Amino acid sequence: MLETLRNAWKIEEIRRKLLFTLLIVLLYRVGNAIPVPYINVAALQSYFQQLQNTVLGLYNVMSGGAFSTATIFALSIQPYINASIIIQLLCIAIPALERMSKDEGEEGKKKIASITRYTTVGIGLLMGFAYYMLMKNNGLLDPEAQGSVWAAIVIILTFTSGSALIMWLGEQITEFGIGNGISIILFASIVSRLPVSLMTSIRNIMAGQLQWWVLLLMILGALAIIVLIVFVNDAERRIPVQYAKRVVGRKMYGGQSTHLPMKVNMSGVMPIIFAQSIASLPATIAAFTGASHDNWFMRAFDTTSITYAIIYFLLIVFFAYFYSTIQFNPVEIANNLKKNGGYIPGFRPGKPTSEFIKKVLNKITLFGALYLSIIAVVPILVAHFSKASALTGISLGGTSIIIVVGVALETVRALEAQMLMRNYKGFLD
C-alpha cells in the first residue's frame, strides 16, 4: 500500500487528484467543528456520555463526533445512505425505475442519481427535525431558543443543508479525486475518532477501570481482524473457461483457456453500512420521538443487545446477496460466453452454464456474508456478555475496522487502476 502511494505521488495527474481528495476531507473536518446556533453544546455532550452504546452513539461514531456536538455536518452521510437504500430497493420493485437504471444507459443513471439527491434532502429534513425534537424534549437548547419557531427553522435547515453539502462533497471526490467519495468521508469520520478512543482507554487504565492486558488483547484482535479482512478481500473463485477453435477467413481464433474470476466479497463494505442504517432505524425513531434510553424498547435495540445483533446479522446477509445479485448476472455472463464461443468444461452453453454460475455465486456470497456478519457481530456479543463499562464502544469496533480497511483497500485499487490506465495511455501515445 505504501509503495503504491509513493509511486502515485510521483505522477502529477494522480498527485493533483490526491491533493483534491485531501482538500475535500479537510473541508469536511472543518465543517465538523462548526456548531449549529441555539444549542447548548456542553449539555448535549454530557447527555451523549450516557449513550455511547446506543444507536445515537453509533451515529456519533459514524459522524466523527459531530453528532454529539451538533455541528453543521452532524447528520453525516446517514441521509444519503438511507436514500441510496430506498432508491435501489425501488429500482427492483418498480419496473419503470428498473428500466431507467438498466436500459437507458448513462442518462438513466443520471436520472437515478438525481432522484437519490432529492431523496437525500427529504430524509435530511426529516432527520434534522427529529434531532431538533430530541434536543428540545431533553432541554438541550439555549433558554431563548426553547419554543422559538425561528430557532427551530435555523437548526433544521442547517442540519439539512449540511447533509446535502456532504453528499455534494462526496460526489466531487468520486468525479475529480480518488476512490468513492462517500466511502472516503466515512473513512475520515471513523479514523478521526481513533485518537479519542485511545486516550479514553489510557485514562481507563490509569484509573484502574481497565487492565493493560485487556487493551493489548483488543489491539491484537484488531490486527488479526485486519489480516483476515485483507486475506478475504483478495480471495476469489476462478471458474475455468475454454474457448472453442473457429476459423474466420484464413485465420483460426480461440482454442485458449482462461478463467472467470468471482470475488468472495464482491459487495465490499456496503452490506455493513446499509445493515447498520436499517438495524438502527427502530431505535432512532424512538430516540428522536423523545423516548427514554432506559425503557425496554431502547434497551432491546441497544447496540450491545442480542436483538440488535440478530437483526444486524440477518441484514448483512440480505444486503450481501442483494449486492451480488445486482453486480453479477449469471444469465448475462452465460450468454456472453456462448456468443464468444466460450464454455465451462462439463456444462453445456446456455441455461446449464448460467445455473452452474448461479450455484457458485450463491456459495461464495454465503461465505462472504457470514465472514462480514461474524466480524461485525462478535464484538457486539463480547460487549453484551462482558458487561464492563470500560469496554463501552467495543460493539462498534469490528464494524469500524471492516469499513476502514475495506475503504483503504478500495482506494488503493482505484490508485492502481489510475496508474495502469496512465501507463496504457503512455504506451498508445
Short mmCIF file of C-alpha atoms in Angstrom, two decimals:
data_model
loop_
_atom_site.label_atom_id
_atom_site.label_comp_id
_atom_site.label_asym_id
_atom_site.label_seq_id
_atom_site.Cartn_x
_atom_site.Cartn_y
_atom_site.Cartn_z
CA MET A 1 0.00 0.00 0.00
CA LEU A 2 2.78 2.45 0.95
CA GLU A 3 4.67 1.58 -2.24
CA THR A 4 1.53 2.30 -4.29
CA LEU A 5 1.06 5.67 -2.60
CA ARG A 6 4.73 6.56 -3.13
CA ASN A 7 4.58 5.71 -6.83
CA ALA A 8 1.26 7.51 -7.29
CA TRP A 9 2.61 10.67 -5.64
CA LYS A 10 5.33 10.89 -8.31
CA ILE A 11 2.74 11.21 -11.08
CA GLU A 12 1.50 14.80 -11.40
CA GLU A 13 -2.05 13.97 -12.54
CA ILE A 14 -2.65 11.49 -9.72
CA ARG A 15 -0.94 13.80 -7.21
CA ARG A 16 -3.48 16.53 -8.09
CA LYS A 17 -6.33 14.07 -7.52
CA LEU A 18 -4.88 13.02 -4.16
CA LEU A 19 -4.47 16.65 -3.07
CA PHE A 20 -8.04 17.41 -4.18
CA THR A 21 -9.32 14.45 -2.13
CA LEU A 22 -7.36 15.60 0.92
CA LEU A 23 -8.72 19.15 0.48
CA ILE A 24 -12.32 17.90 0.45
CA VAL A 25 -11.66 15.76 3.56
CA LEU A 26 -10.14 18.84 5.26
CA LEU A 27 -13.25 20.91 4.40
CA TYR A 28 -15.41 18.12 5.83
CA ARG A 29 -13.43 18.10 9.08
CA VAL A 30 -13.68 21.90 9.32
CA GLY A 31 -17.46 21.62 8.92
CA ASN A 32 -17.47 19.08 11.74
CA ALA A 33 -16.08 21.76 14.06
CA ILE A 34 -18.66 24.49 13.28
CA PRO A 35 -21.57 24.26 15.77
CA VAL A 36 -25.19 24.95 14.88
CA PRO A 37 -26.57 28.04 16.71
CA TYR A 38 -29.11 27.97 19.58
CA ILE A 39 -27.80 24.65 21.01
CA ASN A 40 -26.25 24.08 24.45
CA VAL A 41 -23.25 22.03 23.29
CA ALA A 42 -21.94 21.32 26.83
CA ALA A 43 -25.29 19.88 27.92
CA LEU A 44 -25.54 17.87 24.68
CA GLN A 45 -22.10 16.30 25.17
CA SER A 46 -22.97 15.42 28.76
CA TYR A 47 -26.19 13.79 27.51
CA PHE A 48 -24.27 11.71 24.92
CA GLN A 49 -21.82 10.35 27.51
CA GLN A 50 -24.67 8.11 28.72
CA LEU A 51 -25.49 6.90 25.20
CA GLN A 52 -22.22 5.52 23.84
CA ASN A 53 -23.61 2.02 23.22
CA THR A 54 -26.96 3.19 21.85
CA VAL A 55 -27.95 3.97 18.28
CA LEU A 56 -27.18 7.65 18.92
CA GLY A 57 -23.67 6.63 19.94
CA LEU A 58 -23.41 4.75 16.64
CA TYR A 59 -24.40 7.89 14.73
CA ASN A 60 -21.80 9.81 16.71
CA VAL A 61 -19.04 7.38 15.66
CA MET A 62 -20.11 7.45 12.01
CA SER A 63 -20.12 11.27 12.01
CA GLY A 64 -16.67 11.55 13.58
CA GLY A 65 -18.03 13.02 16.82
CA ALA A 66 -20.08 15.72 15.06
CA PHE A 67 -23.42 14.27 16.18
CA SER A 68 -22.69 14.79 19.89
CA THR A 69 -21.61 18.41 19.32
CA ALA A 70 -24.44 19.31 16.89
CA THR A 71 -22.22 20.77 14.17
CA ILE A 72 -23.42 21.58 10.65
CA PHE A 73 -22.34 18.08 9.49
CA ALA A 74 -23.94 16.28 12.45
CA LEU A 75 -26.15 14.08 10.24
CA SER A 76 -23.06 12.99 8.28
CA ILE A 77 -23.75 10.55 5.41
CA GLN A 78 -26.74 8.83 7.03
CA PRO A 79 -29.39 10.63 4.90
CA TYR A 80 -27.51 9.75 1.70
CA ILE A 81 -27.08 6.10 2.72
CA ASN A 82 -30.76 5.77 3.62
CA ALA A 83 -31.75 7.43 0.34
CA SER A 84 -29.49 5.06 -1.62
CA ILE A 85 -31.05 2.04 0.09
CA ILE A 86 -34.58 3.23 -0.66
CA ILE A 87 -33.90 4.05 -4.33
CA GLN A 88 -32.00 0.79 -5.02
CA LEU A 89 -34.81 -1.26 -3.50
CA LEU A 90 -37.37 0.71 -5.51
CA CYS A 91 -35.38 0.06 -8.70
CA ILE A 92 -36.12 -3.65 -8.16
CA ALA A 93 -39.75 -3.19 -7.09
CA ILE A 94 -40.81 -0.59 -9.70
CA PRO A 95 -40.35 -1.65 -13.38
CA ALA A 96 -40.11 1.96 -14.63
CA LEU A 97 -37.14 2.69 -12.35
CA GLU A 98 -35.55 -0.65 -13.27
CA ARG A 99 -35.77 0.19 -16.99
CA MET A 100 -34.37 3.64 -16.27
CA SER A 101 -31.35 2.23 -14.43
CA LYS A 102 -30.57 -0.60 -16.90
CA ASP A 103 -31.92 0.21 -20.35
CA GLU A 104 -31.35 3.96 -20.64
CA GLY A 105 -27.60 3.76 -20.10
CA GLU A 106 -25.75 6.81 -18.81
CA GLU A 107 -28.81 9.08 -18.99
CA GLY A 108 -30.81 6.67 -16.87
CA LYS A 109 -28.04 6.55 -14.26
CA LYS A 110 -28.02 10.34 -14.13
CA LYS A 111 -31.78 10.40 -13.54
CA ILE A 112 -31.46 7.82 -10.73
CA ALA A 113 -28.66 9.88 -9.17
CA SER A 114 -30.85 12.98 -9.34
CA ILE A 115 -33.74 11.16 -7.65
CA THR A 116 -31.33 9.96 -4.95
CA ARG A 117 -30.18 13.54 -4.31
CA TYR A 118 -33.74 14.82 -3.83
CA THR A 119 -34.50 11.85 -1.56
CA THR A 120 -31.37 12.66 0.47
CA VAL A 121 -32.56 16.21 1.04
CA GLY A 122 -36.00 14.95 2.11
CA ILE A 123 -34.55 12.41 4.56
CA GLY A 124 -32.11 15.04 5.83
CA LEU A 125 -35.07 17.34 6.52
CA LEU A 126 -36.86 14.60 8.49
CA MET A 127 -33.74 13.66 10.46
CA GLY A 128 -32.97 17.33 11.16
CA PHE A 129 -36.48 17.83 12.53
CA ALA A 130 -36.20 14.63 14.62
CA TYR A 131 -32.83 15.73 16.04
CA TYR A 132 -34.28 19.14 16.91
CA MET A 133 -37.19 17.48 18.74
CA LEU A 134 -34.75 15.23 20.63
CA MET A 135 -32.80 18.25 21.88
CA LYS A 136 -35.95 20.23 22.64
CA ASN A 137 -37.56 17.39 24.64
CA ASN A 138 -34.39 16.90 26.70
CA GLY A 139 -33.78 20.62 27.36
CA LEU A 140 -30.56 20.76 25.32
CA LEU A 141 -31.34 24.07 23.58
CA ASP A 142 -30.39 27.54 24.80
CA PRO A 143 -33.09 29.11 27.03
CA GLU A 144 -34.01 31.76 24.44
CA ALA A 145 -34.35 29.08 21.71
CA GLN A 146 -36.74 26.84 23.66
CA GLY A 147 -40.09 27.16 21.89
CA SER A 148 -38.79 29.65 19.30
CA VAL A 149 -40.04 28.95 15.75
CA TRP A 150 -37.16 30.89 14.20
CA ALA A 151 -34.59 28.82 16.15
CA ALA A 152 -36.31 25.61 15.03
CA ILE A 153 -36.19 26.68 11.35
CA VAL A 154 -32.49 27.65 11.57
CA ILE A 155 -31.46 24.42 13.31
CA ILE A 156 -33.43 22.09 10.99
CA LEU A 157 -32.37 23.82 7.77
CA THR A 158 -28.73 23.92 8.89
CA PHE A 159 -28.71 20.17 9.53
CA THR A 160 -30.44 19.54 6.18
CA SER A 161 -28.09 21.76 4.17
CA GLY A 162 -25.12 20.13 5.94
CA SER A 163 -26.23 16.65 4.82
CA ALA A 164 -26.75 17.93 1.25
CA LEU A 165 -23.30 19.55 1.27
CA ILE A 166 -21.68 16.28 2.42
CA MET A 167 -23.41 14.49 -0.46
CA TRP A 168 -22.01 17.10 -2.87
CA LEU A 169 -18.51 16.83 -1.39
CA GLY A 170 -18.63 13.05 -1.80
CA GLU A 171 -19.66 13.40 -5.45
CA GLN A 172 -16.76 15.79 -6.08
CA ILE A 173 -14.29 13.25 -4.69
CA THR A 174 -15.79 10.49 -6.86
CA GLU A 175 -15.58 12.65 -10.00
CA PHE A 176 -12.33 14.57 -9.53
CA GLY A 177 -10.49 12.70 -6.77
CA ILE A 178 -9.54 9.12 -5.91
CA GLY A 179 -11.98 6.42 -4.83
CA ASN A 180 -15.64 6.55 -3.80
CA GLY A 181 -16.37 9.92 -2.19
CA ILE A 182 -18.96 8.79 0.36
CA SER A 183 -16.71 5.93 1.49
CA ILE A 184 -13.75 8.31 1.86
CA ILE A 185 -15.82 10.66 4.03
CA LEU A 186 -16.99 7.76 6.20
CA PHE A 187 -13.37 6.58 6.45
CA ALA A 188 -12.25 10.05 7.62
CA SER A 189 -15.05 10.16 10.22
CA ILE A 190 -14.12 6.82 11.79
CA VAL A 191 -10.35 7.41 11.73
CA SER A 192 -10.77 10.81 13.40
CA ARG A 193 -12.24 9.01 16.44
CA LEU A 194 -9.20 6.73 16.94
CA PRO A 195 -7.10 9.24 18.99
CA VAL A 196 -10.10 9.90 21.26
CA SER A 197 -10.70 6.17 21.77
CA LEU A 198 -7.01 5.56 22.51
CA MET A 199 -6.87 8.38 25.07
CA THR A 200 -10.05 7.09 26.73
CA SER A 201 -8.53 3.61 27.03
CA ILE A 202 -5.31 5.03 28.55
CA ARG A 203 -7.34 7.05 31.08
CA ASN A 204 -9.33 3.92 31.98
CA ILE A 205 -6.07 2.01 32.57
CA MET A 206 -4.69 4.80 34.78
CA ALA A 207 -7.98 4.92 36.73
CA GLY A 208 -7.92 1.16 37.25
CA GLN A 209 -11.12 0.57 35.25
CA LEU A 210 -9.30 -1.34 32.50
CA GLN A 211 -6.39 -3.79 32.72
CA TRP A 212 -3.47 -3.17 30.36
CA TRP A 213 -3.58 -6.75 29.08
CA VAL A 214 -7.23 -6.31 28.06
CA LEU A 215 -6.25 -3.32 25.90
CA LEU A 216 -3.36 -5.38 24.46
CA LEU A 217 -5.76 -8.22 23.59
CA MET A 218 -8.12 -5.73 21.92
CA ILE A 219 -5.25 -4.36 19.79
CA LEU A 220 -4.07 -7.87 18.84
CA GLY A 221 -7.67 -8.82 17.99
CA ALA A 222 -7.98 -5.74 15.77
CA LEU A 223 -4.73 -6.64 13.97
CA ALA A 224 -5.96 -10.23 13.45
CA ILE A 225 -9.23 -8.89 12.01
CA ILE A 226 -7.28 -6.62 9.63
CA VAL A 227 -5.23 -9.59 8.37
CA LEU A 228 -8.42 -11.62 7.85
CA ILE A 229 -10.12 -8.75 6.01
CA VAL A 230 -7.15 -8.29 3.65
CA PHE A 231 -6.99 -12.06 3.01
CA VAL A 232 -10.70 -12.49 2.27
CA ASN A 233 -10.89 -9.22 0.32
CA ASP A 234 -8.43 -10.57 -2.27
CA ALA A 235 -9.88 -14.10 -2.31
CA GLU A 236 -11.72 -15.21 -5.44
CA ARG A 237 -13.18 -18.34 -7.02
CA ARG A 238 -11.85 -18.92 -10.53
CA ILE A 239 -14.14 -20.86 -12.85
CA PRO A 240 -12.21 -22.37 -15.82
CA VAL A 241 -13.42 -21.25 -19.26
CA GLN A 242 -12.43 -22.86 -22.56
CA TYR A 243 -12.85 -21.13 -25.94
CA ALA A 244 -13.54 -23.35 -28.95
CA LYS A 245 -11.44 -23.04 -32.08
CA ARG A 246 -13.11 -21.31 -35.00
CA VAL A 247 -11.92 -20.27 -38.46
CA VAL A 248 -12.62 -16.74 -39.64
CA GLY A 249 -11.35 -16.25 -43.21
CA ARG A 250 -7.84 -17.68 -43.28
CA LYS A 251 -7.21 -17.24 -39.55
CA MET A 252 -8.05 -19.53 -36.66
CA TYR A 253 -9.32 -17.97 -33.40
CA GLY A 254 -9.95 -19.42 -29.96
CA GLY A 255 -8.68 -22.66 -28.54
CA GLN A 256 -7.37 -20.95 -25.42
CA SER A 257 -8.10 -21.50 -21.74
CA THR A 258 -8.84 -18.75 -19.25
CA HIS A 259 -10.91 -18.32 -16.10
CA LEU A 260 -13.92 -16.38 -14.84
CA PRO A 261 -12.96 -14.64 -11.54
CA MET A 262 -15.66 -14.30 -8.85
CA LYS A 263 -14.65 -12.39 -5.73
CA VAL A 264 -15.66 -13.90 -2.40
CA ASN A 265 -16.64 -10.48 -1.02
CA MET A 266 -17.69 -8.69 -4.18
CA SER A 267 -20.02 -6.27 -2.35
CA GLY A 268 -17.22 -4.82 -0.19
CA VAL A 269 -18.29 -2.84 2.89
CA MET A 270 -21.69 -1.74 1.55
CA PRO A 271 -23.72 -4.54 3.29
CA ILE A 272 -22.25 -3.42 6.64
CA ILE A 273 -23.07 0.26 6.04
CA PHE A 274 -26.61 -0.44 4.81
CA ALA A 275 -27.35 -3.02 7.53
CA GLN A 276 -26.24 -0.56 10.20
CA SER A 277 -28.64 2.09 8.95
CA ILE A 278 -31.63 -0.28 8.83
CA ALA A 279 -30.89 -2.10 12.11
CA SER A 280 -30.65 1.20 13.98
CA LEU A 281 -33.83 2.62 12.44
CA PRO A 282 -36.36 1.49 15.14
CA ALA A 283 -34.24 2.83 18.00
CA THR A 284 -33.53 6.02 16.03
CA ILE A 285 -37.23 6.74 15.59
CA ALA A 286 -37.89 6.00 19.28
CA ALA A 287 -34.98 8.20 20.43
CA PHE A 288 -35.97 11.10 18.21
CA THR A 289 -39.58 10.97 19.43
CA GLY A 290 -38.36 11.60 22.98
CA ALA A 291 -38.30 8.03 24.33
CA SER A 292 -36.03 7.49 27.33
CA HIS A 293 -32.91 5.43 26.67
CA ASP A 294 -33.73 3.35 29.77
CA ASN A 295 -37.07 1.96 28.54
CA TRP A 296 -37.43 -1.63 27.29
CA PHE A 297 -37.60 -0.75 23.60
CA MET A 298 -34.37 1.25 23.63
CA ARG A 299 -32.62 -1.47 25.65
CA ALA A 300 -33.81 -4.11 23.15
CA PHE A 301 -32.26 -2.17 20.24
CA ASP A 302 -29.15 -1.10 22.12
CA THR A 303 -26.01 -1.72 20.01
CA THR A 304 -24.89 -4.36 22.55
CA SER A 305 -28.24 -6.18 22.75
CA ILE A 306 -28.94 -9.67 21.39
CA THR A 307 -31.95 -8.36 19.43
CA TYR A 308 -29.79 -5.79 17.62
CA ALA A 309 -27.10 -8.44 16.94
CA ILE A 310 -29.62 -10.86 15.36
CA ILE A 311 -31.22 -8.17 13.17
CA TYR A 312 -27.79 -6.84 12.21
CA PHE A 313 -26.60 -10.35 11.25
CA LEU A 314 -29.64 -11.07 9.06
CA LEU A 315 -29.48 -7.67 7.35
CA ILE A 316 -25.80 -8.11 6.48
CA VAL A 317 -26.58 -11.48 4.86
CA PHE A 318 -29.54 -9.95 2.99
CA PHE A 319 -27.59 -6.98 1.61
CA ALA A 320 -24.64 -9.22 0.66
CA TYR A 321 -26.98 -11.29 -1.55
CA PHE A 322 -28.74 -8.13 -2.74
CA TYR A 323 -25.49 -6.56 -3.95
CA SER A 324 -24.14 -9.76 -5.53
CA THR A 325 -27.41 -10.09 -7.47
CA ILE A 326 -27.11 -6.51 -8.74
CA GLN A 327 -23.42 -6.75 -9.69
CA PHE A 328 -23.27 -10.26 -11.17
CA ASN A 329 -25.90 -11.61 -13.58
CA PRO A 330 -25.30 -15.36 -14.31
CA VAL A 331 -27.66 -15.39 -17.32
CA GLU A 332 -25.88 -12.45 -18.94
CA ILE A 333 -22.45 -13.99 -18.28
CA ALA A 334 -23.57 -17.34 -19.77
CA ASN A 335 -24.97 -15.60 -22.88
CA ASN A 336 -21.76 -13.62 -23.38
CA LEU A 337 -19.69 -16.80 -23.14
CA LYS A 338 -21.96 -18.51 -25.68
CA LYS A 339 -21.71 -15.60 -28.14
CA ASN A 340 -17.91 -15.62 -27.96
CA GLY A 341 -17.58 -19.37 -28.31
CA GLY A 342 -16.66 -19.95 -24.68
CA TYR A 343 -17.89 -22.70 -22.38
CA ILE A 344 -17.25 -24.09 -18.92
CA PRO A 345 -15.86 -27.66 -19.17
CA GLY A 346 -18.53 -30.18 -18.18
CA PHE A 347 -21.50 -27.83 -18.78
CA ARG A 348 -23.42 -27.12 -21.97
CA PRO A 349 -23.62 -23.45 -23.07
CA GLY A 350 -26.79 -21.56 -22.16
CA LYS A 351 -29.04 -22.46 -19.24
CA PRO A 352 -26.83 -25.23 -17.69
CA THR A 353 -23.90 -22.78 -17.61
CA SER A 354 -25.98 -20.00 -16.02
CA GLU A 355 -27.33 -22.42 -13.40
CA PHE A 356 -23.80 -23.56 -12.52
CA ILE A 357 -22.57 -19.95 -12.23
CA LYS A 358 -25.58 -19.08 -10.07
CA LYS A 359 -24.87 -22.05 -7.79
CA VAL A 360 -21.23 -21.00 -7.35
CA LEU A 361 -22.30 -17.38 -6.81
CA ASN A 362 -24.71 -18.37 -4.03
CA LYS A 363 -21.99 -20.40 -2.27
CA ILE A 364 -19.31 -17.72 -2.28
CA THR A 365 -21.84 -14.99 -1.42
CA LEU A 366 -22.92 -17.02 1.61
CA PHE A 367 -19.31 -17.36 2.72
CA GLY A 368 -18.67 -13.63 2.21
CA ALA A 369 -21.87 -12.71 4.06
CA LEU A 370 -21.01 -14.96 7.00
CA TYR A 371 -17.49 -13.51 7.12
CA LEU A 372 -18.83 -9.93 7.29
CA SER A 373 -21.51 -10.89 9.80
CA ILE A 374 -19.16 -12.70 12.18
CA ILE A 375 -16.62 -9.86 12.27
CA ALA A 376 -19.39 -7.30 12.84
CA VAL A 377 -21.45 -9.28 15.38
CA VAL A 378 -18.77 -10.94 17.57
CA PRO A 379 -17.68 -7.61 19.19
CA ILE A 380 -21.36 -6.92 19.94
CA LEU A 381 -21.67 -10.25 21.74
CA VAL A 382 -18.41 -9.63 23.64
CA ALA A 383 -19.68 -6.23 24.80
CA HIS A 384 -23.05 -7.75 25.75
CA PHE A 385 -21.68 -10.58 27.88
CA SER A 386 -18.71 -8.68 29.37
CA LYS A 387 -20.96 -6.00 30.96
CA ALA A 388 -17.80 -3.91 31.53
CA SER A 389 -18.23 -0.15 31.48
CA ALA A 390 -14.59 0.30 30.47
CA LEU A 391 -15.29 -1.63 27.25
CA THR A 392 -18.00 0.79 26.17
CA GLY A 393 -17.88 1.21 22.42
CA ILE A 394 -16.35 -2.21 21.66
CA SER A 395 -19.58 -3.19 19.89
CA LEU A 396 -18.70 -0.72 17.15
CA GLY A 397 -15.07 -1.91 16.85
CA GLY A 398 -15.46 -4.76 14.35
CA THR A 399 -17.74 -2.74 12.10
CA SER A 400 -15.39 0.26 12.13
CA ILE A 401 -12.38 -1.92 11.27
CA ILE A 402 -14.21 -3.54 8.34
CA ILE A 403 -15.22 -0.16 6.95
CA VAL A 404 -11.79 1.45 7.43
CA VAL A 405 -9.78 -1.46 5.97
CA GLY A 406 -12.30 -2.04 3.17
CA VAL A 407 -12.28 1.61 2.09
CA ALA A 408 -8.46 1.72 2.29
CA LEU A 409 -8.15 -1.34 0.04
CA GLU A 410 -10.72 0.01 -2.44
CA THR A 411 -8.86 3.34 -2.60
CA VAL A 412 -5.53 1.61 -3.22
CA ARG A 413 -7.13 -0.42 -6.03
CA ALA A 414 -8.51 2.81 -7.52
CA LEU A 415 -5.00 4.29 -7.39
CA GLU A 416 -3.53 1.22 -9.09
CA ALA A 417 -6.22 1.41 -11.78
CA GLN A 418 -5.40 5.08 -12.40
CA MET A 419 -1.69 4.28 -12.70
CA LEU A 420 -2.36 1.33 -15.02
CA MET A 421 -4.62 3.45 -17.25
CA ARG A 422 -1.94 6.15 -17.41
CA ASN A 423 0.66 3.56 -18.46
CA TYR A 424 -1.63 2.35 -21.24
CA LYS A 425 -2.14 5.94 -22.41
CA GLY A 426 1.62 6.49 -22.49
CA PHE A 427 2.11 3.28 -24.48
CA LEU A 428 -0.58 4.23 -27.03
CA ASP A 429 0.75 7.77 -27.40
#
